[in-house]
């Protein structure tokens, strides 16, 4: 009897004093989630579905009130601060004052670096070096973690073919495959081998989906996405990144053919959760739930919340709509507890995955040891060097020869340190950045003198600086003109009706050309530009995009010849704004050589894939390992590439496939693989594309079903083609 009582006592003691399962580090995550869910009240669950903002006021001493007002059980915060001490204070409140001690997920827009700002995404894609991108993102993740950030709203993998849209700067260009590869590279960098690694942050794929197709390049606007292009063009980067393990997605602002992306059950639930089995969560973009009212599909905020949630958006960014309305919607039986539990589980899964329950606090490291570490600055410099595109180099104007003793450096971008780091660089400091001028100063020290004049501002009509600029150019051997866009001209809500630079900048170049000196045009901008008038005035053109803090040094290295440029465009430069949209993988047309504009040349100025080097690479005829290939078989196509020059250089082989006849008209050609290799002077290397027909030769229909059809296919590399035949 005594023994029996003792056993009961031990049993009860175990129940009341043992730590709950969800706090047990060793228990499987799914069991921890289940255990926690069954302990949570409805109110606690609803709070997890909301994201607040915090810390626009960066002074830790002034935020007491803001912190007191913050509910302890909130799901997530957009953390505008970079202070780990403040994060820990907020987190402590969540851990200690919420009944169950659920950590907050701190999110922020870490888009192209945190404090060490590296090139914007469109530039990164031009590097064709995804592993370098992964390394840069890994370094950014570490700076983010040490600043209190667990989750970044990146990568943006919206295929974009209208450079009037300011957000082309944030993605990886016009091609679905390129967006997929660089999206995956970015996810790998942020999330590392495991989300739970000390310096991993969760990625967020955005903006799901079709946002890049906003009509006329106008931001936040309607997008008419046919089911065929949804599956063929806009979904593939998302599918690749979901497969690579991206923890979260953000639903977009646009309306997809009448059903807003944030209320789209088909894309959010049927495709993402049911077909692709994504088990993380979707956050709405800023105000996107509320905007369902403006978009005309919800009569009020409550209905907007219902529509977004039941379509598959688990977290409400900043609108407070879920928090205000969900209790009532549950009572009215419009939302079930099963739906709430599933949504909360998804959010908890990311929190458990990041290890936040077991280590909710950020290690405190001094700013000196946290930011701008030599290895991360070096990575930013390497990526900048590989992402600058040499667009034109008439008569080998570049590199600047040793005979050149006087170099004119002119233009509004020459000494700029603010715009050069690019949009979405909130934690970047312009003081950390190297200007073009500083880079050149360092590079040419003791070799040539620099003569500077600003010439004009980025915009406006003031030509007062022209005379000085002309004088500076006249006494120099070569003229480097540094033009471009202010950083606010691209990014969100930064659409432009023309992609030409303001007339004042073009006039400056025309005035400088009259000196008869060689003109090297350096462009820093977030979108392809209309260079119709500038190109004929320039002997050489280097597109440096918004290269981040180390851009000055990288450009100087390219101009001096220390660095051999190796980037190629990931987005086409149309000849004029009126030529938009122009992209390399257009579908085959009825009369390919006709119907084009009669008043301008038919071709864009620079196609996707264009980019020069100081080396010359000669491509032999590609050879296929077999001419007839079975659908379930494999074939490899190889090409020998020789560096016929006297300088070492990197070459990217871009492999395209075209299928002239199919049951659905196919694009003229599609990029399916690329590889970048370094070739010494005179060296020859073999590039090989291992083709798996089911993966590389199949295409999707409007329902997402893949088809593999027998027939002829052309494999193109270096403008040379080989034909293979696919047989049953
Ligand atoms: C709105 C932007 O569209 C999105 O890209 C960003 O991540 C969120 N705001 C949060 O800042």
XYZ file of C-alpha atoms in Angstrom, residues 192-590:
399
model
C 23.208 27.575 -44.196
C 23.330 23.809 -43.842
C 20.645 24.078 -41.177
C 18.351 26.821 -39.942
C 19.469 25.981 -36.440
C 23.129 26.867 -37.117
C 24.163 29.780 -34.928
C 24.506 32.183 -37.836
C 21.560 31.165 -39.986
C 18.533 33.313 -40.684
C 15.293 32.223 -42.320
C 14.756 33.263 -45.935
C 11.502 34.633 -47.345
C 10.735 34.191 -51.042
C 8.945 37.186 -52.415
C 6.687 38.430 -53.799
C 4.576 35.367 -54.404
C 3.636 35.572 -57.299
C 3.546 37.411 -60.631
C 4.446 40.769 -59.073
C 7.140 41.331 -61.714
C 4.397 41.514 -64.315
C 2.707 44.628 -62.877
C 1.075 46.284 -65.843
C 3.204 48.902 -67.599
C 5.873 48.541 -64.894
C 3.629 50.449 -62.471
C 4.227 49.253 -58.935
C 1.373 47.731 -56.898
C -0.666 47.384 -60.086
C -2.715 44.708 -61.691
C -0.900 41.875 -63.441
C -2.467 39.841 -66.184
C -0.770 36.486 -65.760
C -2.030 33.727 -68.013
C -2.027 30.254 -66.476
C 0.613 29.258 -69.034
C 3.034 32.039 -68.114
C 2.324 31.573 -64.411
C 3.579 28.009 -64.645
C 6.235 28.561 -67.269
C 7.773 31.845 -66.185
C 6.739 33.058 -62.740
C 6.404 29.916 -60.599
C 9.618 28.013 -61.452
C 11.971 30.136 -59.292
C 9.581 29.666 -56.354
C 9.362 25.939 -56.859
C 13.161 25.635 -56.972
C 13.598 27.679 -53.792
C 10.816 25.845 -51.949
C 12.565 22.592 -52.857
C 15.807 24.086 -51.541
C 14.107 24.502 -48.163
C 13.167 28.200 -48.019
C 11.364 28.596 -44.702
C 8.848 31.291 -45.645
C 7.236 33.221 -48.493
C 5.652 36.649 -48.779
C 2.401 37.107 -50.665
C 2.509 39.918 -53.209
C 0.625 43.182 -53.728
C -0.485 42.437 -57.274
C -3.728 41.067 -58.481
C -3.272 37.909 -60.564
C -5.826 38.121 -63.350
C -8.578 39.197 -60.977
C -7.608 37.318 -57.821
C -5.119 39.229 -55.654
C -1.957 37.310 -54.795
C -2.764 37.753 -51.100
C -6.183 36.127 -51.464
C -5.242 33.520 -54.014
C -6.133 30.034 -52.805
C -4.824 28.464 -55.999
C -1.272 29.788 -55.689
C -1.027 29.898 -51.886
C -2.685 26.639 -50.954
C -3.233 24.400 -53.942
C 0.200 24.974 -55.463
C 2.410 25.944 -52.542
C 1.087 23.802 -49.726
C -0.659 20.936 -51.474
C 1.487 20.375 -54.552
C 4.873 21.525 -53.319
C 4.261 20.476 -49.696
C 5.748 23.640 -48.214
C 5.541 23.323 -44.434
C 6.698 26.816 -43.439
C 4.469 29.877 -43.536
C 3.404 32.782 -45.732
C 3.487 36.372 -44.494
C 1.468 39.020 -46.287
C 3.388 41.962 -47.671
C 3.072 45.254 -45.784
C -0.633 46.199 -45.685
C -1.425 43.602 -48.333
C -4.313 42.165 -46.298
C -5.935 45.550 -45.797
C -5.349 46.353 -49.467
C -7.734 43.569 -50.476
C -10.418 46.159 -49.777
C -8.783 48.635 -52.186
C -8.362 45.827 -54.718
C -12.102 45.304 -54.632
C -12.407 41.759 -53.345
C -13.314 42.446 -49.698
C -15.945 44.807 -48.353
C -14.096 45.560 -45.122
C -11.023 44.667 -43.087
C -12.705 41.695 -41.512
C -13.553 40.129 -44.843
C -10.061 40.945 -46.086
C -8.606 39.024 -43.148
C -10.898 36.086 -43.783
C -9.997 35.971 -47.479
C -6.253 36.237 -46.946
C -6.169 33.654 -44.172
C -8.368 31.074 -45.831
C -6.403 31.501 -49.070
C -3.243 30.536 -47.198
C -1.606 33.628 -45.661
C -0.637 32.654 -42.114
C 0.889 35.908 -40.921
C -0.564 39.384 -41.158
C 2.210 41.942 -41.617
C 1.438 44.984 -39.556
C -2.270 45.334 -40.430
C -3.548 44.063 -37.091
C -6.511 42.655 -38.985
C -6.054 39.068 -37.841
C -5.768 40.137 -34.231
C -8.842 42.343 -34.376
C -11.165 39.945 -36.166
C -10.213 36.322 -35.800
C -11.891 35.579 -32.500
C -15.175 36.665 -33.961
C -14.570 34.848 -37.244
C -13.943 31.669 -35.252
C -17.155 32.185 -33.275
C -19.040 32.715 -36.522
C -17.492 29.408 -37.715
C -15.958 31.063 -40.740
C -12.529 29.993 -39.597
C -12.043 26.614 -37.962
C -9.691 25.756 -35.111
C -8.058 23.219 -37.409
C -7.128 26.063 -39.772
C -5.808 28.169 -36.891
C -3.798 25.245 -35.527
C -2.275 24.542 -38.911
C -1.278 28.193 -39.356
C 0.210 28.457 -35.867
C 2.077 25.175 -36.351
C 3.692 26.542 -39.486
C 4.931 29.639 -37.665
C 6.127 27.615 -34.681
C 7.910 25.226 -37.038
C 10.091 28.092 -38.276
C 10.720 29.284 -34.713
C 11.668 25.788 -33.559
C 13.711 25.303 -36.722
C 15.748 28.412 -35.954
C 16.331 27.121 -32.442
C 14.633 30.157 -30.910
C 12.943 28.204 -28.135
C 16.279 26.855 -26.982
C 18.354 29.980 -27.604
C 16.053 32.994 -27.811
C 18.754 35.603 -27.177
C 21.417 37.135 -29.375
C 25.059 36.951 -28.390
C 26.385 40.415 -27.620
C 29.373 41.248 -29.757
C 30.825 44.737 -30.187
C 30.021 46.535 -33.448
C 33.702 46.420 -34.301
C 33.691 42.619 -34.244
C 30.250 42.322 -35.746
C 30.414 44.411 -38.910
C 32.649 44.926 -41.912
C 34.955 42.065 -41.078
C 37.813 41.775 -43.590
C 36.446 38.528 -45.054
C 32.988 40.001 -45.662
C 34.358 43.212 -47.191
C 36.556 41.073 -49.437
C 33.508 39.028 -50.490
C 31.626 42.247 -51.291
C 34.603 43.404 -53.394
C 34.834 40.073 -55.219
C 31.145 40.080 -56.016
C 31.266 43.706 -57.163
C 34.183 42.879 -59.475
C 32.351 39.910 -60.974
C 29.069 41.746 -61.441
C 30.240 44.813 -63.401
C 29.468 44.423 -67.086
C 31.753 45.757 -69.783
C 29.131 46.694 -72.365
C 31.316 48.342 -74.979
C 35.060 48.608 -75.552
C 35.757 50.208 -78.930
C 39.330 49.740 -80.110
C 40.344 48.429 -76.694
C 39.827 51.781 -75.008
C 40.005 49.832 -71.776
C 42.004 49.003 -69.802
C 43.539 52.420 -69.402
C 47.098 52.080 -70.675
C 50.251 52.905 -68.761
C 50.879 55.829 -71.125
C 47.879 57.666 -69.722
C 49.036 60.275 -67.234
C 45.993 62.547 -66.829
C 42.625 60.991 -66.101
C 39.476 63.123 -65.962
C 36.873 61.841 -63.512
C 33.607 63.628 -64.120
C 29.954 63.276 -63.214
C 27.463 63.202 -60.342
C 28.297 59.594 -59.481
C 32.075 60.095 -59.325
C 32.318 61.061 -55.668
C 28.940 59.717 -54.597
C 28.813 57.412 -51.587
C 25.099 57.414 -50.929
C 23.525 56.200 -54.126
C 26.270 53.779 -55.028
C 25.312 51.425 -52.188
C 21.848 51.081 -53.678
C 18.259 50.897 -52.526
C 17.267 48.686 -49.589
C 20.485 49.254 -47.682
C 19.008 50.498 -44.420
C 21.872 49.426 -42.196
C 24.506 50.416 -44.716
C 26.476 53.564 -43.998
C 27.584 55.709 -46.878
C 30.740 56.433 -44.881
C 31.676 52.754 -45.252
C 31.441 52.987 -49.025
C 34.272 53.667 -51.362
C 33.398 56.156 -54.069
C 34.483 55.636 -57.646
C 36.889 58.528 -57.211
C 38.463 57.022 -54.102
C 38.856 53.692 -55.825
C 40.595 55.361 -58.763
C 42.764 57.467 -56.501
C 44.018 54.358 -54.792
C 44.441 52.440 -58.046
C 46.278 55.107 -60.013
C 48.382 56.494 -57.185
C 51.847 57.225 -58.534
C 50.765 56.206 -62.052
C 48.410 58.953 -63.225
C 46.809 62.144 -61.883
C 43.086 62.450 -61.490
C 41.310 65.644 -62.545
C 37.826 65.911 -61.058
C 34.719 67.919 -61.911
C 31.142 67.109 -60.967
C 29.696 68.564 -64.164
C 26.052 68.373 -63.131
C 23.619 66.874 -60.647
C 21.701 63.655 -61.315
C 18.713 65.645 -62.501
C 17.620 69.222 -63.147
C 18.637 71.801 -65.690
C 21.701 73.391 -64.175
C 24.540 73.357 -66.708
C 26.726 75.714 -64.696
C 29.282 72.952 -64.055
C 29.745 72.055 -67.716
C 32.555 74.558 -68.402
C 34.682 73.258 -65.566
C 34.037 69.688 -66.699
C 35.066 70.538 -70.262
C 38.234 72.222 -68.997
C 39.099 69.176 -66.896
C 38.424 66.846 -69.835
C 40.475 68.979 -72.220
C 43.628 68.675 -70.159
C 43.247 64.902 -69.678
C 44.206 61.906 -71.798
C 40.988 59.992 -71.130
C 37.621 61.000 -69.669
C 35.753 58.774 -67.227
C 32.178 60.026 -66.972
C 30.280 58.607 -64.003
C 26.538 58.834 -64.423
C 23.494 57.009 -63.159
C 20.473 56.945 -60.954
C 19.858 58.027 -57.407
C 19.133 55.035 -55.232
C 15.526 56.089 -54.661
C 14.870 55.833 -58.400
C 14.718 52.084 -58.103
C 13.276 49.730 -55.511
C 9.702 49.810 -54.251
C 7.285 52.410 -55.613
C 9.981 53.718 -57.947
C 8.526 53.118 -61.387
C 9.652 55.440 -64.169
C 7.928 56.278 -67.431
C 11.261 56.312 -69.238
C 14.409 54.336 -68.637
C 16.614 57.052 -70.129
C 18.821 59.053 -67.794
C 17.696 62.652 -67.229
C 18.584 64.896 -70.169
C 21.142 66.882 -68.167
C 23.371 63.828 -67.850
C 23.153 63.065 -71.555
C 23.937 66.711 -72.367
C 27.040 66.560 -70.180
C 28.423 63.646 -72.187
C 27.598 65.376 -75.476
C 29.512 68.444 -74.268
C 32.502 66.361 -73.165
C 32.576 64.471 -76.468
C 33.324 67.747 -78.219
C 36.762 67.768 -76.574
C 37.655 64.846 -78.833
C 38.897 62.809 -75.886
C 38.105 59.150 -75.382
C 34.984 58.772 -73.286
C 34.625 55.943 -70.797
C 31.067 55.906 -69.554
C 30.548 54.400 -66.098
C 26.928 53.772 -65.150
C 25.530 53.072 -61.690
C 21.825 52.372 -61.725
C 19.178 49.885 -60.643
C 17.591 49.090 -64.011
C 18.577 48.678 -67.668
C 18.877 52.126 -69.239
C 17.972 53.559 -72.619
C 21.447 54.295 -73.986
C 20.398 55.194 -77.504
C 22.016 58.640 -77.390
C 24.831 57.871 -74.954
C 26.210 54.775 -76.639
C 27.438 56.526 -79.816
C 29.180 59.168 -77.683
C 31.080 56.573 -75.643
C 34.206 54.641 -76.522
C 33.722 52.250 -73.626
C 30.804 51.601 -71.282
C 30.932 49.830 -67.930
C 27.668 49.037 -66.134
C 28.529 48.830 -62.438
C 24.934 48.725 -61.140
C 24.711 49.696 -57.471
C 27.790 47.783 -56.382
C 27.716 48.274 -52.613
C 30.485 49.492 -50.351
C 33.395 48.017 -52.284
C 32.370 49.153 -55.758
C 34.979 51.901 -56.152
C 37.870 49.525 -55.794
C 36.333 46.922 -58.089
C 35.660 49.436 -60.848
C 39.125 50.940 -60.538
C 40.587 47.450 -60.909
C 38.572 46.925 -64.094
C 39.554 50.296 -65.550
C 43.243 49.706 -64.837
C 43.178 46.112 -66.083
C 44.038 44.601 -62.679
C 40.647 42.892 -62.841
C 39.396 41.372 -66.073
C 35.625 41.939 -66.308
C 33.632 38.726 -66.547
C 29.986 39.705 -66.000
C 27.217 39.219 -68.528
C 23.792 40.825 -68.483
C 20.986 38.973 -66.728
C 18.524 41.427 -68.238
C 18.242 42.918 -71.720
C 18.917 46.627 -72.352
C 16.180 47.716 -74.761
C 17.170 50.270 -77.375
C 14.396 52.616 -76.290
C 11.724 52.654 -73.611
C 9.154 51.975 -76.310
C 10.797 48.629 -77.054
C 9.709 47.302 -73.645
C 9.075 44.449 -73.150
C 12.064 42.882 -74.890
C 13.566 39.725 -73.450
C 15.569 36.916 -74.957
C 13.092 34.076 -74.355
C 10.122 35.542 -76.152
C 7.742 33.045 -77.645
C 8.095 32.333 -81.367
C 6.127 34.792 -83.441
C 4.096 34.460 -86.621
